[in-house]
Coordinates of C-alpha atoms in Angstrom, one line a residue:
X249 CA 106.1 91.8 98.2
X250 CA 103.2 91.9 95.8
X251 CA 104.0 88.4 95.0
X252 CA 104.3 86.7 97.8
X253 CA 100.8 87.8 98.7
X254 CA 97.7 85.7 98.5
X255 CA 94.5 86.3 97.1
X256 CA 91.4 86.0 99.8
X257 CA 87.7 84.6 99.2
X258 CA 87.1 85.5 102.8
X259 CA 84.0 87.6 102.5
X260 CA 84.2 89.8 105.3
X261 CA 88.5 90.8 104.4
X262 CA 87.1 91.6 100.7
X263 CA 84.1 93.7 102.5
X264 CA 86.6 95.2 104.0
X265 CA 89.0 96.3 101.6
X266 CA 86.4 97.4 99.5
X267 CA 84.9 99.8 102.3
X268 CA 88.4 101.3 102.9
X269 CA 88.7 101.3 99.0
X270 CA 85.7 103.9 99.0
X271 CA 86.4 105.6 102.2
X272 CA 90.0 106.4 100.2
X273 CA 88.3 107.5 96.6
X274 CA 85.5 109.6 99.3
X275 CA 88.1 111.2 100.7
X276 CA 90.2 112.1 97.3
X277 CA 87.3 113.6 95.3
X278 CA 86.3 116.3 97.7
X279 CA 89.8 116.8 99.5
X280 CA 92.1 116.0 96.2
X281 CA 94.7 119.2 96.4
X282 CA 94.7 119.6 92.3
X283 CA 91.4 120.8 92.5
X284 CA 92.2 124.2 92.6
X285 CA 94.4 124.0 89.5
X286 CA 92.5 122.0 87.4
X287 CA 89.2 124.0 88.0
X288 CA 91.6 127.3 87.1
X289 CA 92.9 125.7 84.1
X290 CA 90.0 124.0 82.8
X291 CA 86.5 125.6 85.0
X292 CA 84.7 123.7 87.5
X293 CA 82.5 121.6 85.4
X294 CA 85.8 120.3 83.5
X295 CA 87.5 119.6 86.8
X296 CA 84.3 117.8 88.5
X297 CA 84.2 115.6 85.3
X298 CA 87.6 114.8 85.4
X299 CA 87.7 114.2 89.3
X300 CA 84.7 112.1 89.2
X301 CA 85.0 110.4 86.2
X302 CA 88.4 109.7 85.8
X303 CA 91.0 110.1 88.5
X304 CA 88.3 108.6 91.9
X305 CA 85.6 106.8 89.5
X306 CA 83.8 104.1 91.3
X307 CA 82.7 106.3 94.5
X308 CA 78.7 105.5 93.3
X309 CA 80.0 101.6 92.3
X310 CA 82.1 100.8 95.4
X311 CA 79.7 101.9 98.2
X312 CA 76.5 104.1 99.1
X313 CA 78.0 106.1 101.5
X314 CA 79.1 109.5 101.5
X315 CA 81.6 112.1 102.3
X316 CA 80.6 113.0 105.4
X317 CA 79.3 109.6 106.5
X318 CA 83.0 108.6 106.6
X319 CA 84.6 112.0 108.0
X320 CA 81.7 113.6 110.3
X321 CA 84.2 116.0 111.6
X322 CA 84.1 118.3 108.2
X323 CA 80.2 118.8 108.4
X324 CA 79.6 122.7 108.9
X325 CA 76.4 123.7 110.6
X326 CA 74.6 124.1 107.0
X327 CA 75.4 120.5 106.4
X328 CA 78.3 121.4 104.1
X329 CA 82.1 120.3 103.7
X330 CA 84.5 122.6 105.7
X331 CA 86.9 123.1 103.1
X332 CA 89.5 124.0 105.9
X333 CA 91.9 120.7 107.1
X334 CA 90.9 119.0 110.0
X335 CA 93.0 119.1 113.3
X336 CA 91.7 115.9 114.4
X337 CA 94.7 113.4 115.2
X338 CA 97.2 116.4 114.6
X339 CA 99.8 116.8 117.7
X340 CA 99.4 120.7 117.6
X341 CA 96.4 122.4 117.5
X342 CA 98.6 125.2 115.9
X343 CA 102.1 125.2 114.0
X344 CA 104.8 125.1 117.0
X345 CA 107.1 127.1 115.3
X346 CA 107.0 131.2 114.0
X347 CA 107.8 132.5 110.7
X348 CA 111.5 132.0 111.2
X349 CA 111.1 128.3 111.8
X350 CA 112.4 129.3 115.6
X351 CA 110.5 126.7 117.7
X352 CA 108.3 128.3 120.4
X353 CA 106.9 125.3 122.2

């Protein structure tokens, strides 16, 4: 598949790609689920470093905007990242099952 692609010099598809590059590397530095482990295992300066500098680098290079300029829904009222999941575009607002897995729809 990858080869049968071709490259673009359209400016406005490689704008493009690079915006949804960054919106993708936004999104995975602040909402990446190994956070929690890697700031148990190794602290939360350690973790930050690694996030940032290795596993989503280029989130300063590949665009100037930032978390929440790109998913407005996560703002709290302080201006702060909800660090709960968003239900926006979910088909339930809740699971629609119990404990047992029984569906209760």
């Amino acid at each position: 598949m990858v080869e049968e692609c071709e490259p673009t010099t359209d400016p406005e598809v490689m704008a493009h790609n690079m915006e949804s590059q960054h919106r993708y590397i936004c999104w995975r530095s602040v909402k990446d689920p190994g956070r929690p482990l890697l700031t148990r295992l190794f602290g939360s300066e350690k973790c930050e470093e690694f996030i940032e500098g290795f596993l989503f680098a280029g989130s300063h290079e590949l665009g100037t905007k930032a978390f929440l300029d790109y998913f407005p829904d996560y703002r709290m009222e302080d201006g702060s990242i909800a660090k709960k999941r968003s239900m926006k575009g979910k088909a339930y607002s809740s699971r629609p099952w119990d404990a047992s897995g029984k569906l209760i729809l």
